[in-house]
């Protein structure tokens, strides 16, 4: 569970942290150039590379919910044509604005069809780990391409 600070408190903490830095400007009007390929690209609320990589990795599955500000992607049930008696559902949460392995959480649900009824079944840990690896690799590749 994530606890959020009240807006007035978080704004006050932000101002308290930034005010001492205001005196360090030295009068220069030049602003540093932004590194567009930095590991922290957050025009959408979460790391843009992780977000794009997640959407790319799960593009073969129907999407049930996507929230770029909250960093959540939930797929609908997907049945592989090669295994019609099994279906999967995936939830990916992007937990940080930085491109880091621990900024990604993947959860999967699996069901098997038994006599016309979908029944919950265990998901192999290796399946979730492999999906995390795929997303992280894609995110790193996107970042490398952005660097040029």
Short mmCIF file of N, CA and C in Angstrom, two decimals:
data_model
loop_
_atom_site.label_atom_id
_atom_site.label_comp_id
_atom_site.label_asym_id
_atom_site.label_seq_id
_atom_site.Cartn_x
_atom_site.Cartn_y
_atom_site.Cartn_z
N UNK A 1 0.84 -1.17 0.00
CA UNK A 1 0.00 0.00 0.00
C UNK A 1 0.89 1.24 0.00
N UNK A 2 0.59 2.17 -0.87
CA UNK A 2 1.37 3.40 -0.97
C UNK A 2 0.62 4.50 -0.25
N UNK A 3 1.27 5.14 0.70
CA UNK A 3 0.66 6.27 1.39
C UNK A 3 1.11 7.55 0.74
N UNK A 4 0.20 8.42 0.52
CA UNK A 4 0.52 9.72 -0.09
C UNK A 4 0.40 10.79 0.98
N UNK A 5 1.32 11.75 0.88
CA UNK A 5 1.28 12.88 1.81
C UNK A 5 0.20 13.85 1.35
N UNK A 6 -0.42 14.57 2.27
CA UNK A 6 -1.37 15.62 1.86
C UNK A 6 -0.66 16.62 0.95
N UNK A 7 -1.37 17.17 0.01
CA UNK A 7 -0.77 18.07 -0.98
C UNK A 7 -0.04 19.24 -0.32
N UNK A 8 -0.61 19.82 0.73
CA UNK A 8 0.03 20.97 1.37
C UNK A 8 1.34 20.57 2.03
N UNK A 9 1.39 19.37 2.61
CA UNK A 9 2.61 18.91 3.25
C UNK A 9 3.68 18.58 2.22
N UNK A 10 3.29 17.89 1.14
CA UNK A 10 4.29 17.54 0.13
C UNK A 10 4.80 18.79 -0.58
N UNK A 11 3.94 19.77 -0.82
CA UNK A 11 4.38 21.03 -1.43
C UNK A 11 5.34 21.76 -0.51
N UNK A 12 5.00 21.78 0.78
CA UNK A 12 5.88 22.43 1.76
C UNK A 12 7.24 21.76 1.83
N UNK A 13 7.26 20.44 1.80
CA UNK A 13 8.54 19.71 1.83
C UNK A 13 9.36 19.99 0.56
N UNK A 14 8.68 20.05 -0.57
CA UNK A 14 9.37 20.34 -1.82
C UNK A 14 9.97 21.74 -1.79
N UNK A 15 9.21 22.72 -1.32
CA UNK A 15 9.73 24.08 -1.24
C UNK A 15 10.90 24.17 -0.26
N UNK A 16 10.79 23.48 0.87
CA UNK A 16 11.87 23.50 1.85
C UNK A 16 13.14 22.90 1.28
N UNK A 17 13.00 21.92 0.40
CA UNK A 17 14.17 21.30 -0.21
C UNK A 17 14.77 22.17 -1.31
N UNK A 18 13.93 22.92 -2.03
CA UNK A 18 14.39 23.69 -3.17
C UNK A 18 14.89 25.09 -2.82
N UNK A 19 14.38 25.71 -1.75
CA UNK A 19 14.77 27.07 -1.41
C UNK A 19 16.27 27.23 -1.20
N UNK A 20 16.95 26.34 -0.48
CA UNK A 20 18.40 26.52 -0.34
C UNK A 20 19.13 26.47 -1.67
N UNK A 21 18.57 25.74 -2.65
CA UNK A 21 19.22 25.64 -3.95
C UNK A 21 19.07 26.93 -4.76
N UNK A 22 18.07 27.71 -4.47
CA UNK A 22 17.83 28.94 -5.22
C UNK A 22 18.98 29.92 -5.05
N UNK A 23 19.64 29.88 -3.92
CA UNK A 23 20.75 30.80 -3.67
C UNK A 23 22.01 30.38 -4.39
N UNK A 24 22.03 29.19 -4.98
CA UNK A 24 23.24 28.67 -5.62
C UNK A 24 23.33 29.04 -7.09
N UNK A 25 22.41 29.82 -7.59
CA UNK A 25 22.37 30.13 -9.02
C UNK A 25 23.53 30.97 -9.50
N UNK A 26 24.10 31.81 -8.70
CA UNK A 26 25.23 32.63 -9.12
C UNK A 26 24.86 33.67 -10.15
N UNK A 27 23.58 33.93 -10.39
CA UNK A 27 23.16 34.97 -11.32
C UNK A 27 23.18 34.56 -12.77
N UNK A 28 23.62 33.38 -13.10
CA UNK A 28 23.69 32.94 -14.49
C UNK A 28 22.30 32.63 -15.00
N UNK A 29 22.01 33.08 -16.21
CA UNK A 29 20.70 32.83 -16.81
C UNK A 29 20.71 31.58 -17.67
N UNK A 30 21.87 30.96 -17.87
CA UNK A 30 21.95 29.76 -18.69
C UNK A 30 21.35 28.58 -17.96
N UNK A 31 20.61 27.80 -18.71
CA UNK A 31 20.04 26.58 -18.14
C UNK A 31 20.78 25.40 -18.74
N UNK A 32 21.06 24.39 -17.95
CA UNK A 32 21.74 23.21 -18.50
C UNK A 32 20.85 22.50 -19.51
N UNK A 33 21.46 21.92 -20.51
CA UNK A 33 20.72 21.18 -21.52
C UNK A 33 20.26 19.86 -20.93
N UNK A 34 19.03 19.49 -21.22
CA UNK A 34 18.49 18.24 -20.71
C UNK A 34 19.03 17.08 -21.52
N UNK A 35 19.34 16.00 -20.85
CA UNK A 35 19.77 14.78 -21.52
C UNK A 35 18.51 13.98 -21.83
N UNK A 36 18.09 13.99 -23.09
CA UNK A 36 16.85 13.34 -23.48
C UNK A 36 16.89 11.84 -23.29
N UNK A 37 18.08 11.27 -23.25
CA UNK A 37 18.18 9.83 -23.09
C UNK A 37 18.51 9.45 -21.65
N UNK A 38 18.32 10.36 -20.73
CA UNK A 38 18.60 10.06 -19.34
C UNK A 38 17.75 8.90 -18.87
N UNK A 39 18.19 8.27 -17.81
CA UNK A 39 17.44 7.12 -17.32
C UNK A 39 16.14 7.55 -16.65
N UNK A 40 15.98 8.84 -16.41
CA UNK A 40 14.75 9.34 -15.78
C UNK A 40 14.04 10.25 -16.77
N UNK A 41 13.21 9.69 -17.61
CA UNK A 41 12.40 10.44 -18.56
C UNK A 41 10.96 10.26 -18.13
N UNK A 42 10.32 11.36 -17.71
CA UNK A 42 9.03 11.22 -17.04
C UNK A 42 7.99 12.21 -17.51
N UNK A 43 7.78 12.32 -18.79
CA UNK A 43 6.74 13.23 -19.26
C UNK A 43 5.36 12.68 -18.98
N UNK A 44 5.27 11.41 -18.54
CA UNK A 44 3.97 10.78 -18.32
C UNK A 44 3.73 10.36 -16.88
N UNK A 45 4.62 10.63 -15.97
CA UNK A 45 4.41 10.25 -14.57
C UNK A 45 5.23 9.07 -14.14
N UNK A 46 5.64 8.22 -15.09
CA UNK A 46 6.53 7.10 -14.79
C UNK A 46 7.64 7.09 -15.83
N UNK A 47 8.59 6.21 -15.69
CA UNK A 47 9.69 6.15 -16.64
C UNK A 47 9.15 5.81 -18.03
N UNK A 48 9.42 6.68 -18.98
CA UNK A 48 8.87 6.53 -20.32
C UNK A 48 9.41 5.30 -21.04
N UNK A 49 10.67 4.94 -20.79
CA UNK A 49 11.24 3.74 -21.43
C UNK A 49 10.56 2.48 -20.91
N UNK A 50 10.36 2.39 -19.61
CA UNK A 50 9.68 1.23 -19.04
C UNK A 50 8.24 1.16 -19.52
N UNK A 51 7.58 2.31 -19.60
CA UNK A 51 6.19 2.35 -20.06
C UNK A 51 6.08 1.84 -21.49
N UNK A 52 6.91 2.40 -22.38
CA UNK A 52 6.86 2.00 -23.80
C UNK A 52 7.22 0.53 -23.96
N UNK A 53 8.23 0.08 -23.23
CA UNK A 53 8.66 -1.32 -23.32
C UNK A 53 7.56 -2.26 -22.83
N UNK A 54 6.84 -1.85 -21.80
CA UNK A 54 5.74 -2.67 -21.29
C UNK A 54 4.64 -2.80 -22.34
N UNK A 55 4.27 -1.68 -22.94
CA UNK A 55 3.23 -1.72 -23.97
C UNK A 55 3.67 -2.56 -25.17
N UNK A 56 4.95 -2.43 -25.55
CA UNK A 56 5.46 -3.23 -26.67
C UNK A 56 5.46 -4.71 -26.34
N UNK A 57 5.93 -5.06 -25.15
CA UNK A 57 6.04 -6.46 -24.76
C UNK A 57 4.67 -7.13 -24.66
N UNK A 58 3.66 -6.38 -24.27
CA UNK A 58 2.33 -6.94 -24.08
C UNK A 58 1.38 -6.63 -25.24
N UNK A 59 1.90 -6.13 -26.34
CA UNK A 59 1.05 -5.68 -27.44
C UNK A 59 0.22 -6.80 -28.06
N UNK A 60 0.62 -8.05 -27.89
CA UNK A 60 -0.14 -9.16 -28.45
C UNK A 60 -1.36 -9.52 -27.60
N UNK A 61 -1.44 -8.96 -26.40
CA UNK A 61 -2.55 -9.25 -25.49
C UNK A 61 -3.56 -8.10 -25.52
N UNK A 62 -4.85 -8.39 -25.34
CA UNK A 62 -5.82 -7.29 -25.25
C UNK A 62 -5.64 -6.52 -23.94
N UNK A 63 -5.71 -5.20 -24.02
CA UNK A 63 -5.53 -4.36 -22.83
C UNK A 63 -6.87 -4.13 -22.14
N UNK A 64 -6.88 -4.28 -20.82
CA UNK A 64 -8.07 -3.99 -20.04
C UNK A 64 -7.98 -2.61 -19.41
N UNK A 65 -6.75 -2.22 -19.00
CA UNK A 65 -6.55 -0.92 -18.35
C UNK A 65 -5.11 -0.47 -18.57
N UNK A 66 -4.95 0.82 -18.88
CA UNK A 66 -3.62 1.43 -18.94
C UNK A 66 -3.69 2.78 -18.25
N UNK A 67 -2.77 3.03 -17.36
CA UNK A 67 -2.72 4.29 -16.62
C UNK A 67 -1.27 4.76 -16.60
N UNK A 68 -0.95 5.69 -17.50
CA UNK A 68 0.45 6.14 -17.61
C UNK A 68 0.88 6.97 -16.42
N UNK A 69 -0.04 7.66 -15.77
CA UNK A 69 0.34 8.44 -14.58
C UNK A 69 0.62 7.54 -13.40
N UNK A 70 -0.19 6.51 -13.22
CA UNK A 70 0.01 5.57 -12.12
C UNK A 70 0.97 4.45 -12.46
N UNK A 71 1.28 4.29 -13.74
CA UNK A 71 2.23 3.27 -14.16
C UNK A 71 1.68 1.86 -14.10
N UNK A 72 0.41 1.68 -14.45
CA UNK A 72 -0.20 0.35 -14.36
C UNK A 72 -0.74 -0.06 -15.73
N UNK A 73 -0.42 -1.29 -16.11
CA UNK A 73 -0.97 -1.89 -17.32
C UNK A 73 -1.58 -3.23 -16.90
N UNK A 74 -2.86 -3.40 -17.22
CA UNK A 74 -3.56 -4.64 -16.92
C UNK A 74 -4.09 -5.18 -18.24
N UNK A 75 -3.75 -6.41 -18.56
CA UNK A 75 -4.28 -7.02 -19.78
C UNK A 75 -5.57 -7.75 -19.45
N UNK A 76 -6.30 -8.02 -20.49
CA UNK A 76 -7.46 -8.89 -20.37
C UNK A 76 -6.95 -10.33 -20.55
N UNK A 77 -7.81 -11.30 -20.39
CA UNK A 77 -7.41 -12.69 -20.57
C UNK A 77 -6.97 -12.92 -22.01
N UNK A 78 -5.86 -13.63 -22.17
CA UNK A 78 -5.32 -13.95 -23.49
C UNK A 78 -5.19 -15.46 -23.61
N UNK A 79 -5.72 -16.00 -24.68
CA UNK A 79 -5.61 -17.43 -24.96
C UNK A 79 -4.73 -17.61 -26.18
N UNK A 80 -3.64 -18.33 -26.01
CA UNK A 80 -2.74 -18.64 -27.12
C UNK A 80 -3.45 -19.66 -28.02
N UNK A 81 -3.50 -19.41 -29.33
CA UNK A 81 -4.18 -20.35 -30.23
C UNK A 81 -3.58 -21.76 -30.17
N UNK A 82 -2.31 -21.87 -29.79
CA UNK A 82 -1.67 -23.19 -29.70
C UNK A 82 -2.08 -23.96 -28.45
N UNK A 83 -2.58 -23.26 -27.42
CA UNK A 83 -3.03 -23.90 -26.18
C UNK A 83 -4.39 -23.31 -25.78
N UNK A 84 -5.45 -23.72 -26.48
CA UNK A 84 -6.77 -23.10 -26.24
C UNK A 84 -7.39 -23.42 -24.89
N UNK A 85 -6.82 -24.35 -24.14
CA UNK A 85 -7.39 -24.69 -22.83
C UNK A 85 -6.68 -23.94 -21.70
N UNK A 86 -5.89 -22.96 -22.05
CA UNK A 86 -5.15 -22.19 -21.05
C UNK A 86 -5.21 -20.71 -21.42
N UNK A 87 -5.33 -19.85 -20.41
CA UNK A 87 -5.32 -18.41 -20.67
C UNK A 87 -4.54 -17.70 -19.57
N UNK A 88 -4.03 -16.50 -19.93
CA UNK A 88 -3.20 -15.71 -19.02
C UNK A 88 -3.71 -14.27 -18.95
N UNK A 89 -3.44 -13.67 -17.82
CA UNK A 89 -3.74 -12.25 -17.59
C UNK A 89 -2.52 -11.68 -16.88
N UNK A 90 -2.07 -10.49 -17.28
CA UNK A 90 -0.85 -9.90 -16.74
C UNK A 90 -1.13 -8.50 -16.22
N UNK A 91 -0.50 -8.19 -15.07
CA UNK A 91 -0.53 -6.83 -14.52
C UNK A 91 0.90 -6.38 -14.34
N UNK A 92 1.23 -5.22 -14.91
CA UNK A 92 2.57 -4.65 -14.76
C UNK A 92 2.43 -3.32 -14.04
N UNK A 93 3.23 -3.14 -13.01
CA UNK A 93 3.27 -1.88 -12.28
C UNK A 93 4.67 -1.29 -12.39
N UNK A 94 4.73 -0.04 -12.81
CA UNK A 94 6.00 0.68 -12.86
C UNK A 94 6.03 1.53 -11.60
N UNK A 95 7.01 1.29 -10.75
CA UNK A 95 7.01 1.82 -9.40
C UNK A 95 7.89 3.04 -9.20
N UNK A 96 8.66 3.42 -10.20
CA UNK A 96 9.63 4.51 -10.02
C UNK A 96 9.76 5.27 -11.32
N UNK A 97 10.35 6.45 -11.24
CA UNK A 97 10.60 7.25 -12.43
C UNK A 97 11.94 6.93 -13.06
N UNK A 98 12.76 6.16 -12.37
CA UNK A 98 14.08 5.79 -12.89
C UNK A 98 14.00 4.46 -13.62
N UNK A 99 14.88 4.29 -14.60
CA UNK A 99 14.99 3.03 -15.33
C UNK A 99 15.88 2.10 -14.51
N UNK A 100 15.22 1.32 -13.65
CA UNK A 100 15.91 0.38 -12.77
C UNK A 100 15.12 -0.91 -12.73
N UNK A 101 15.81 -2.01 -12.46
CA UNK A 101 15.14 -3.32 -12.41
C UNK A 101 14.09 -3.37 -11.31
N UNK A 102 14.36 -2.72 -10.17
CA UNK A 102 13.40 -2.79 -9.07
C UNK A 102 12.26 -1.78 -9.23
N UNK A 103 12.20 -1.10 -10.36
CA UNK A 103 11.11 -0.16 -10.63
C UNK A 103 9.97 -0.85 -11.37
N UNK A 104 10.08 -2.16 -11.53
CA UNK A 104 9.11 -2.91 -12.32
C UNK A 104 8.59 -4.09 -11.52
N UNK A 105 7.27 -4.25 -11.50
CA UNK A 105 6.67 -5.42 -10.85
C UNK A 105 5.68 -6.04 -11.83
N UNK A 106 5.85 -7.34 -12.06
CA UNK A 106 4.97 -8.07 -12.96
C UNK A 106 4.25 -9.15 -12.17
N UNK A 107 2.95 -9.24 -12.37
CA UNK A 107 2.14 -10.30 -11.76
C UNK A 107 1.32 -10.94 -12.87
N UNK A 108 1.17 -12.24 -12.79
CA UNK A 108 0.42 -12.95 -13.82
C UNK A 108 -0.57 -13.90 -13.17
N UNK A 109 -1.69 -14.09 -13.85
CA UNK A 109 -2.70 -15.06 -13.45
C UNK A 109 -2.88 -16.03 -14.60
N UNK A 110 -3.14 -17.27 -14.26
CA UNK A 110 -3.30 -18.31 -15.27
C UNK A 110 -4.53 -19.13 -14.92
N UNK A 111 -5.28 -19.49 -15.95
CA UNK A 111 -6.42 -20.37 -15.76
C UNK A 111 -6.39 -21.46 -16.82
N UNK A 112 -6.91 -22.61 -16.45
CA UNK A 112 -7.04 -23.72 -17.40
C UNK A 112 -8.51 -24.10 -17.49
N UNK A 113 -8.89 -24.54 -18.66
CA UNK A 113 -10.28 -24.91 -18.91
C UNK A 113 -10.46 -26.39 -18.59
N UNK A 114 -11.29 -26.65 -17.58
CA UNK A 114 -11.59 -28.03 -17.18
C UNK A 114 -13.09 -28.25 -17.33
N UNK A 115 -13.44 -29.05 -18.32
CA UNK A 115 -14.85 -29.38 -18.58
C UNK A 115 -15.69 -28.12 -18.79
N UNK A 116 -15.15 -27.15 -19.53
CA UNK A 116 -15.88 -25.94 -19.86
C UNK A 116 -15.87 -24.86 -18.80
N UNK A 117 -15.13 -25.07 -17.72
CA UNK A 117 -15.06 -24.09 -16.64
C UNK A 117 -13.60 -23.65 -16.48
N UNK A 118 -13.39 -22.33 -16.42
CA UNK A 118 -12.04 -21.82 -16.21
C UNK A 118 -11.69 -21.91 -14.73
N UNK A 119 -10.57 -22.57 -14.44
CA UNK A 119 -10.13 -22.81 -13.08
C UNK A 119 -8.74 -22.20 -12.89
N UNK A 120 -8.53 -21.49 -11.77
CA UNK A 120 -7.22 -20.89 -11.49
C UNK A 120 -6.16 -21.98 -11.42
N UNK A 121 -4.99 -21.64 -11.95
CA UNK A 121 -3.85 -22.56 -11.95
C UNK A 121 -2.60 -21.76 -11.60
N UNK A 122 -1.58 -22.42 -11.07
CA UNK A 122 -0.36 -21.69 -10.71
C UNK A 122 0.40 -21.20 -11.95
N UNK A 123 1.10 -20.10 -11.76
CA UNK A 123 1.97 -19.54 -12.79
C UNK A 123 3.40 -19.84 -12.38
N UNK A 124 4.18 -20.34 -13.30
CA UNK A 124 5.59 -20.61 -13.00
C UNK A 124 6.31 -19.29 -12.74
N UNK A 125 7.14 -19.27 -11.70
CA UNK A 125 7.90 -18.06 -11.38
C UNK A 125 8.79 -17.65 -12.55
N UNK A 126 9.28 -18.62 -13.29
CA UNK A 126 10.15 -18.33 -14.43
C UNK A 126 9.40 -17.54 -15.51
N UNK A 127 8.10 -17.73 -15.61
CA UNK A 127 7.31 -17.00 -16.61
C UNK A 127 7.30 -15.51 -16.29
N UNK A 128 7.06 -15.18 -15.03
CA UNK A 128 7.04 -13.79 -14.60
C UNK A 128 8.43 -13.17 -14.72
N UNK A 129 9.45 -13.91 -14.32
CA UNK A 129 10.82 -13.40 -14.41
C UNK A 129 11.21 -13.15 -15.86
N UNK A 130 10.82 -14.03 -16.75
CA UNK A 130 11.15 -13.87 -18.17
C UNK A 130 10.46 -12.63 -18.74
N UNK A 131 9.22 -12.41 -18.36
CA UNK A 131 8.50 -11.22 -18.83
C UNK A 131 9.16 -9.95 -18.31
N UNK A 132 9.59 -9.94 -17.04
CA UNK A 132 10.31 -8.79 -16.50
C UNK A 132 11.59 -8.54 -17.29
N UNK A 133 12.34 -9.61 -17.59
CA UNK A 133 13.58 -9.48 -18.37
C UNK A 133 13.31 -8.90 -19.75
N UNK A 134 12.24 -9.36 -20.40
CA UNK A 134 11.90 -8.86 -21.73
C UNK A 134 11.61 -7.36 -21.67
N UNK A 135 10.81 -6.93 -20.70
CA UNK A 135 10.46 -5.51 -20.57
C UNK A 135 11.70 -4.68 -20.27
N UNK A 136 12.53 -5.12 -19.34
CA UNK A 136 13.74 -4.37 -18.99
C UNK A 136 14.70 -4.28 -20.17
N UNK A 137 14.85 -5.36 -20.90
CA UNK A 137 15.74 -5.34 -22.07
C UNK A 137 15.22 -4.38 -23.12
N UNK A 138 13.91 -4.41 -23.38
CA UNK A 138 13.32 -3.48 -24.35
C UNK A 138 13.51 -2.03 -23.89
N UNK A 139 13.32 -1.77 -22.60
CA UNK A 139 13.48 -0.41 -22.08
C UNK A 139 14.92 0.07 -22.25
N UNK A 140 15.88 -0.79 -21.96
CA UNK A 140 17.29 -0.42 -22.13
C UNK A 140 17.62 -0.18 -23.59
N UNK A 141 17.05 -1.00 -24.48
CA UNK A 141 17.26 -0.81 -25.92
C UNK A 141 16.67 0.52 -26.39
N UNK A 142 15.49 0.87 -25.89
CA UNK A 142 14.87 2.15 -26.25
C UNK A 142 15.76 3.30 -25.79
N UNK A 143 16.32 3.19 -24.61
CA UNK A 143 17.19 4.24 -24.10
C UNK A 143 18.45 4.35 -24.95
N UNK A 144 19.04 3.20 -25.30
CA UNK A 144 20.24 3.21 -26.16
C UNK A 144 19.95 3.86 -27.51
N UNK A 145 18.78 3.56 -28.08
CA UNK A 145 18.40 4.16 -29.37
C UNK A 145 18.23 5.66 -29.24
N UNK A 146 17.73 6.12 -28.10
CA UNK A 146 17.54 7.55 -27.89
C UNK A 146 18.87 8.28 -27.78
N UNK A 147 19.86 7.61 -27.25
CA UNK A 147 21.20 8.21 -27.14
C UNK A 147 21.79 8.40 -28.53
N UNK A 148 21.47 7.48 -29.42
CA UNK A 148 21.87 7.63 -30.80
C UNK A 148 23.11 6.95 -31.12
#
